[in-house]
PDB file of C-alpha atoms in Angstrom:
ATOM      1  CA  MET A   1      12.429  25.548  31.096  1.00 63.00           C
ATOM      2  CA  GLY A   2      13.559  29.089  30.509  1.00 81.00           C
ATOM      3  CA  LYS A   3      13.049  32.533  31.882  1.00 88.00           C
ATOM      4  CA  VAL A   4      11.077  35.217  30.086  1.00 91.00           C
ATOM      5  CA  SER A   5      11.771  38.921  30.504  1.00 94.00           C
ATOM      6  CA  LEU A   6       8.521  40.887  30.711  1.00 95.00           C
ATOM      7  CA  ALA A   7      10.331  44.028  29.557  1.00 95.00           C
ATOM      8  CA  ALA A   8      11.783  42.260  26.499  1.00 94.00           C
ATOM      9  CA  GLY A   9       8.447  40.585  25.861  1.00 94.00           C
ATOM     10  CA  PHE A  10       6.569  43.879  25.756  1.00 96.00           C
ATOM     11  CA  GLU A  11       9.320  45.446  23.619  1.00 95.00           C
ATOM     12  CA  SER A  12       8.930  42.688  21.011  1.00 93.00           C
ATOM     13  CA  PHE A  13       5.503  43.909  19.817  1.00 93.00           C
ATOM     14  CA  SER A  14       3.516  47.125  19.561  1.00 94.00           C
ATOM     15  CA  GLU A  15       0.050  45.959  18.494  1.00 92.00           C
ATOM     16  CA  THR A  16      -2.780  46.520  20.954  1.00 93.00           C
ATOM     17  CA  TRP A  17      -5.341  43.858  21.867  1.00 90.00           C
ATOM     18  CA  SER A  18      -3.055  41.214  20.341  1.00 88.00           C
ATOM     19  CA  PRO A  19      -1.870  38.988  23.209  1.00 91.00           C
ATOM     20  CA  ARG A  20       1.478  37.203  23.105  1.00 92.00           C
ATOM     21  CA  LEU A  21       2.071  33.869  24.792  1.00 93.00           C
ATOM     22  CA  ALA A  22       4.854  34.215  27.370  1.00 93.00           C
ATOM     23  CA  ALA A  23       4.536  30.894  29.217  1.00 92.00           C
ATOM     24  CA  GLU A  24       2.397  27.800  29.692  1.00 92.00           C
ATOM     25  CA  LEU A  25       1.976  25.729  32.835  1.00 92.00           C
ATOM     26  CA  ASN A  26      -0.538  23.168  34.044  1.00 94.00           C
ATOM     27  CA  GLY A  27      -2.900  23.887  31.163  1.00 93.00           C
ATOM     28  CA  GLN A  28      -2.750  27.635  31.789  1.00 94.00           C
ATOM     29  CA  ALA A  29      -1.413  30.360  29.491  1.00 92.00           C
ATOM     30  CA  VAL A  30       0.428  33.467  30.642  1.00 95.00           C
ATOM     31  CA  LYS A  31      -0.051  36.154  28.008  1.00 94.00           C
ATOM     32  CA  LEU A  32       1.278  39.682  27.607  1.00 96.00           C
ATOM     33  CA  ALA A  33      -0.915  42.308  25.978  1.00 95.00           C
ATOM     34  CA  ARG A  34      -0.812  46.004  25.235  1.00 97.00           C
ATOM     35  CA  LEU A  35      -4.245  47.522  25.807  1.00 96.00           C
ATOM     36  CA  ASP A  36      -5.483  50.913  24.643  1.00 97.00           C
ATOM     37  CA  GLY A  37      -9.096  52.030  24.326  1.00 96.00           C
ATOM     38  CA  GLU A  38     -12.211  49.888  24.728  1.00 94.00           C
ATOM     39  CA  PHE A  39     -12.445  46.163  24.122  1.00 92.00           C
ATOM     40  CA  VAL A  40     -15.672  44.275  23.356  1.00 88.00           C
ATOM     41  CA  TRP A  41     -18.177  43.061  25.929  1.00 93.00           C
ATOM     42  CA  HIS A  42     -17.614  39.341  26.391  1.00 89.00           C
ATOM     43  CA  SER A  43     -17.383  36.481  28.855  1.00 90.00           C
ATOM     44  CA  HIS A  44     -15.519  33.204  29.037  1.00 88.00           C
ATOM     45  CA  PRO A  45     -18.236  30.678  29.979  1.00 90.00           C
ATOM     46  CA  ASP A  46     -15.813  28.021  31.257  1.00 92.00           C
ATOM     47  CA  ALA A  47     -12.738  30.024  32.257  1.00 92.00           C
ATOM     48  CA  ASP A  48     -11.658  32.495  34.900  1.00 94.00           C
ATOM     49  CA  GLU A  49      -9.452  35.299  33.539  1.00 94.00           C
ATOM     50  CA  LEU A  50      -6.802  37.193  35.491  1.00 97.00           C
ATOM     51  CA  PHE A  51      -5.796  40.747  34.541  1.00 97.00           C
ATOM     52  CA  TRP A  52      -2.519  42.035  36.072  1.00 98.00           C
ATOM     53  CA  VAL A  53      -1.455  45.578  35.184  1.00 98.00           C
ATOM     54  CA  ILE A  54       2.316  45.687  34.809  1.00 98.00           C
ATOM     55  CA  GLU A  55       2.720  49.261  33.570  1.00 98.00           C
ATOM     56  CA  GLY A  56       0.590  52.207  32.422  1.00 98.00           C
ATOM     57  CA  GLY A  57      -3.138  52.432  32.651  1.00 96.00           C
ATOM     58  CA  PRO A  58      -5.187  52.623  34.678  1.00 98.00           C
ATOM     59  CA  LEU A  59      -7.228  49.713  33.342  1.00 98.00           C
ATOM     60  CA  ASP A  60     -10.961  49.653  34.040  1.00 98.00           C
ATOM     61  CA  ILE A  61     -12.724  46.302  34.002  1.00 98.00           C
ATOM     62  CA  GLU A  62     -16.367  47.129  33.408  1.00 97.00           C
ATOM     63  CA  PHE A  63     -19.123  44.704  34.370  1.00 97.00           C
ATOM     64  CA  ARG A  64     -22.776  44.668  33.296  1.00 93.00           C
ATOM     65  CA  GLU A  65     -24.061  43.801  36.764  1.00 89.00           C
ATOM     66  CA  GLU A  66     -21.283  44.920  39.132  1.00 94.00           C
ATOM     67  CA  PRO A  67     -19.362  48.153  39.721  1.00 97.00           C
ATOM     68  CA  THR A  68     -16.326  48.858  37.537  1.00 98.00           C
ATOM     69  CA  GLU A  69     -12.974  47.794  39.009  1.00 98.00           C
ATOM     70  CA  THR A  70      -9.993  50.077  38.297  1.00 98.00           C
ATOM     71  CA  LEU A  71      -6.535  48.500  38.219  1.00 98.00           C
ATOM     72  CA  ARG A  72      -3.243  50.344  38.457  1.00 98.00           C
ATOM     73  CA  PRO A  73       0.302  48.983  38.030  1.00 98.00           C
ATOM     74  CA  GLY A  74       0.936  46.167  40.472  1.00 98.00           C
ATOM     75  CA  GLU A  75      -2.770  45.344  40.871  1.00 98.00           C
ATOM     76  CA  LEU A  76      -4.629  42.314  39.552  1.00 98.00           C
ATOM     77  CA  LEU A  77      -8.190  41.079  39.327  1.00 98.00           C
ATOM     78  CA  VAL A  78      -9.717  37.686  38.579  1.00 97.00           C
ATOM     79  CA  VAL A  79     -12.906  37.790  36.514  1.00 96.00           C
ATOM     80  CA  PRO A  80     -14.870  34.604  37.281  1.00 95.00           C
ATOM     81  CA  ALA A  81     -16.006  32.297  34.494  1.00 94.00           C
ATOM     82  CA  GLY A  82     -19.240  33.399  32.849  1.00 94.00           C
ATOM     83  CA  VAL A  83     -19.103  37.026  34.039  1.00 94.00           C
ATOM     84  CA  GLU A  84     -19.592  39.504  31.198  1.00 94.00           C
ATOM     85  CA  HIS A  85     -16.901  42.185  31.221  1.00 94.00           C
ATOM     86  CA  ARG A  86     -15.150  44.769  29.082  1.00 95.00           C
ATOM     87  CA  PRO A  87     -11.567  45.985  29.622  1.00 96.00           C
ATOM     88  CA  VAL A  88     -11.119  49.715  28.979  1.00 97.00           C
ATOM     89  CA  ALA A  89      -7.715  51.416  28.979  1.00 97.00           C
ATOM     90  CA  ALA A  90      -8.102  55.202  28.781  1.00 95.00           C
ATOM     91  CA  GLU A  91      -4.291  55.336  28.574  1.00 97.00           C
ATOM     92  CA  PRO A  92      -2.040  52.578  27.151  1.00 98.00           C
ATOM     93  CA  ALA A  93      -1.439  49.718  29.581  1.00 98.00           C
ATOM     94  CA  LYS A  94       0.880  46.706  29.587  1.00 98.00           C
ATOM     95  CA  VAL A  95      -1.013  43.767  31.062  1.00 98.00           C
ATOM     96  CA  ALA A  96      -0.318  40.131  31.898  1.00 97.00           C
ATOM     97  CA  LEU A  97      -3.234  37.729  31.470  1.00 95.00           C
ATOM     98  CA  PHE A  98      -3.620  34.268  33.012  1.00 94.00           C
ATOM     99  CA  GLU A  99      -6.254  31.934  31.611  1.00 91.00           C
ATOM    100  CA  PRO A 100      -6.638  28.367  30.345  1.00 90.00           C
ATOM    101  CA  ALA A 101      -4.560  27.661  27.243  1.00 87.00           C
ATOM    102  CA  GLY A 102      -6.624  28.069  24.081  1.00 79.00           C
ATOM    103  CA  THR A 103      -8.912  30.765  25.514  1.00 76.00           C
ATOM    104  CA  GLU A 104      -9.894  33.240  22.777  1.00 70.00           C
ATOM    105  CA  ASN A 105      -9.450  36.896  23.727  1.00 67.00           C
ATOM    106  CA  THR A 106     -13.004  37.833  22.681  1.00 60.00           C
ATOM    107  CA  GLY A 107     -14.578  34.898  24.550  1.00 58.00           C
ATOM    108  CA  ASP A 108     -18.214  34.320  23.635  1.00 60.00           C
ATOM    109  CA  ALA A 109     -18.316  37.502  21.491  1.00 53.00           C
ATOM    110  CA  GLY A 110     -16.454  35.557  18.786  1.00 52.00           C
ATOM    111  CA  ASP A 111     -15.018  37.306  15.756  1.00 51.00           C
ATOM    112  CA  THR A 112     -15.689  41.018  16.131  1.00 55.00           C
ATOM    113  CA  GLY A 113     -14.804  41.772  12.510  1.00 56.00           C
ATOM    114  CA  ASP A 114     -12.003  44.143  13.453  1.00 55.00           C
ATOM    115  CA  ASP A 115      -8.404  43.927  14.631  1.00 57.00           C
ATOM    116  CA  ARG A 116      -9.431  43.074  18.201  1.00 52.00           C
ATOM    117  CA  THR A 117     -10.082  39.389  17.483  1.00 51.00           C
ATOM    118  CA  ASN A 118      -6.627  37.877  17.572  1.00 55.00           C
ATOM    119  CA  ALA A 119      -5.092  34.489  17.902  1.00 62.00           C
ATOM    120  CA  VAL A 120      -2.353  34.318  20.499  1.00 68.00           C
ATOM    121  CA  THR A 121       1.149  34.246  19.043  1.00 75.00           C
ATOM    122  CA  GLU A 122       4.323  33.288  20.833  1.00 77.00           C
ATOM    123  CA  LEU A 123       6.725  35.960  21.966  1.00 78.00           C
ATOM    124  CA  GLU A 124       9.725  36.484  19.722  1.00 67.00           C
ATOM    125  CA  THR A 125      11.862  36.185  22.838  1.00 61.00           C
ATOM    126  CA  GLY A 126      10.809  32.576  23.443  1.00 62.00           C
ATOM    127  CA  VAL A 127       8.102  30.878  25.466  1.00 64.00           C
ATOM    128  CA  SER A 128       8.643  29.221  28.829  1.00 56.00           C
ATOM    129  CA  ARG A 129       6.814  25.905  28.980  1.00 56.00           C
ATOM    130  CA  GLY A 130       5.996  23.861  32.051  1.00 57.00           C
ATOM    131  CA  ALA A 131       6.366  20.075  32.206  1.00 48.00           C
ATOM    132  CA  ASN A 132       2.718  19.332  31.304  1.00 45.00           C
ATOM    133  CA  THR A 133       2.631  21.406  28.099  1.00 41.00           C
ATOM    134  CA  ARG A 134       5.460  19.934  26.045  1.00 38.00           C
TER     135      ARG A 134
END
């Protein structure tokens, strides 16, 4: 058990679209990510995904079959499993993500062949782990 500073976590990396693992609990991962520009269209067939804008943005979550949702700091949105979406940050945004541990950031789009397909790495500041993830 240990606390994680979001501010220190975001300060520990500068890469965009490269999530960092901040904590794990009950089979879920809490990730921090810097977003800037457009991501790829994708879905997570078996996993809901939560986007929580901490700072910056706004962050648009575009959907193929639903209206775009715009998130500002302090706002969050859960994208249900199987729903195709694309995050777009017209301005840099610091975002927390909640999703099942092991979820790939590009979902069913797989390897995009660019720097947007990234494995999750642990924060340099340490990772807080719940009882069921040790």
